[in-house]
Amino acid sequence: MGGGGRADGRGGQCRACGGPAGGRGRHHGAAASGKCGGPDRRACPLAGRDRYFHHAGLSFPHGRCADHQFSPAAFDLVYAGRGFLRATDDAGRLCACDCGGVPLLFLWGWQPAFSDGCNMTRGKDDQDQTTTEAEPAGRAGAFGFSCLARDGAARSGVITTPRGQIRTPAFMPVGTAGTVKAMLPGTVRALGADILLGNTYHLMLRPSAERVARLGGLHNFMNWPHPILTDSGGYQVMSLSELRQMSEEGVTFRSHVDGAKHHLTPERSVDIQLLLGSDIVMVLDECTPFPATHAVAESSLALSMRWAARCKTAFADAPGHALFGIVQGGVYPDLRARSAAQLQEIGFHGYAVGGLAVGEGQQAMFDTLDATVPHLPQDKPRYLMGVGKPADLLGAVMRGIDMFDCVLPTRSGRTGQAFTSQGVLNLRNARHAEDQSPLDPAIDCPASRDYSRAYLHHLVKSKEILGAMLLSWHNLAYYQHLMAEMRSAIAAGALSALAARLHAGWAENSR
């Protein structure tokens, strides 16, 4: 029978590496912790992997298609009507469609029953390979990027992960501590978000990566079964922590939560992100301060590149995960080009542009992107970290960026600001006190169309929780609407026309 091992809660061996199965009373490495408990967990394909199954008598119920993920080490064979086939491809995927099928794997024969229309992923000799990007050895199909349309430097496409597809350009709502503030995960998904960002620094301090892993991983913990990208924690260490001491080895700091001392290295950062179950892992880097001299930026860049290489070694091509490098170099074109080249020599699944939106101003940011993006590979996704305002997103997309994250939509919502097609509205202002118009009727969201500006003004002035909830909801809806508009415009070759219309609308409120 595929997936052997003890299910009596008294141990058993991990089939992937020979170490003990982690957890209690679950099938093999499908233990309560969902991961291998062996001594060399990083080298084991089951290490830190959450599982979407539990022991339930004679069956293992599963969720929707996006959740059909099993380790080849845990489930070797299934019967799919044409003889025994491997349960997964190397990506750990079972079902590759959006049919919503719900399989039941029965103990006797591991026979899956799928709803009508489910398109099973066969073995490699049995299926069409449509991934347009060559993957590192051992991860074919696990992570890929397909460019579907171009308009100048801008491009729209799809990032493929084992947990689902990400339409690009994409905006990632920020779930700092395992939650997008004031929002339910299902509501965030309904707005059009394909991926969230989790914060390594905050989660490592509270509740801890190890606890999240024991509870089934971040996806299970926060009830978000779709892709998650986690940052490395480096930026927060530099900006939030006290008594920092940085060395070649890593960063020692004291927690802003309880003052406890922590040591974050490239290896530990990767390990934390894998314990969380992140789909896209970011390397640990030093965010170059602004302003910085060329010499300071060059020294910071060199350290970040050494740390990037260590992160790649620690990552060890973990099955089901992707690793992104981060381009640094301040506002200096020669350093940005050098960083991009060195990262490509190391080799990553995607490339982020870091060290921007730190006070340099929009034009300097755009100039730096103009000097950086041409040095990044065409067949990999590009991620601009921590950006930003709607005009920043538009300008960066027009320069070839695919992914963004920023706390601005929810943070601004909590302080009474709304992003609209007519610019930014400050709901604290008295001019909204008797305004019965909605925030933005063009946005298909109840918060945008069903509540008057007067009511929202009242909620904000009264410091009612509902005000922060509705404005956060609206702002995230507006950001996802903006990304959808840009994807459609790129496909139609009309991004310049969209940009002109957007800028005209944003300027309207400032007259």
Short mmCIF file of N, CA and C in Angstrom, two decimals, residues 288-301 329-333 335:
data_model
loop_
_atom_site.label_atom_id
_atom_site.label_comp_id
_atom_site.label_asym_id
_atom_site.label_seq_id
_atom_site.Cartn_x
_atom_site.Cartn_y
_atom_site.Cartn_z
N THR A 288 19.35 48.61 1.98
CA THR A 288 20.27 49.74 1.98
C THR A 288 19.55 51.01 2.40
N PRO A 289 20.05 51.72 3.38
CA PRO A 289 19.36 52.94 3.84
C PRO A 289 19.40 54.03 2.78
N PHE A 290 18.50 54.98 2.90
CA PHE A 290 18.51 56.15 2.02
C PHE A 290 18.50 57.40 2.89
N PRO A 291 19.38 58.35 2.58
CA PRO A 291 20.41 58.29 1.53
C PRO A 291 21.62 57.49 1.98
N ALA A 292 22.36 57.00 1.00
CA ALA A 292 23.60 56.27 1.27
C ALA A 292 24.60 56.61 0.19
N THR A 293 25.85 56.75 0.56
CA THR A 293 26.90 57.00 -0.42
C THR A 293 27.09 55.76 -1.28
N HIS A 294 27.77 55.93 -2.39
CA HIS A 294 28.05 54.80 -3.27
C HIS A 294 28.83 53.72 -2.53
N ALA A 295 29.79 54.13 -1.71
CA ALA A 295 30.61 53.17 -0.98
C ALA A 295 29.78 52.38 0.02
N VAL A 296 28.88 53.06 0.73
CA VAL A 296 28.02 52.37 1.70
C VAL A 296 27.08 51.42 0.98
N ALA A 297 26.47 51.87 -0.11
CA ALA A 297 25.56 51.02 -0.87
C ALA A 297 26.29 49.81 -1.45
N GLU A 298 27.53 50.00 -1.88
CA GLU A 298 28.31 48.90 -2.45
C GLU A 298 28.64 47.86 -1.38
N SER A 299 29.01 48.31 -0.20
CA SER A 299 29.32 47.38 0.89
C SER A 299 28.07 46.61 1.32
N SER A 300 26.94 47.31 1.42
CA SER A 300 25.68 46.67 1.78
C SER A 300 25.28 45.65 0.73
N LEU A 301 25.45 46.01 -0.54
CA LEU A 301 25.13 45.10 -1.63
C LEU A 301 25.96 43.82 -1.54
N GLY A 329 21.34 47.85 -4.09
CA GLY A 329 22.27 48.76 -4.73
C GLY A 329 21.89 50.21 -4.65
N GLY A 330 20.91 50.54 -3.78
CA GLY A 330 20.53 51.93 -3.63
C GLY A 330 19.98 52.51 -4.92
N VAL A 331 20.32 53.77 -5.18
CA VAL A 331 19.84 54.44 -6.39
C VAL A 331 20.95 54.50 -7.45
N TYR A 332 21.93 53.61 -7.35
CA TYR A 332 23.09 53.63 -8.24
C TYR A 332 22.94 52.57 -9.33
N PRO A 333 22.80 53.00 -10.60
CA PRO A 333 22.57 52.05 -11.69
C PRO A 333 23.64 50.97 -11.80
N LEU A 335 25.45 49.60 -9.47
CA LEU A 335 25.29 48.61 -8.40
C LEU A 335 24.05 47.75 -8.63
#
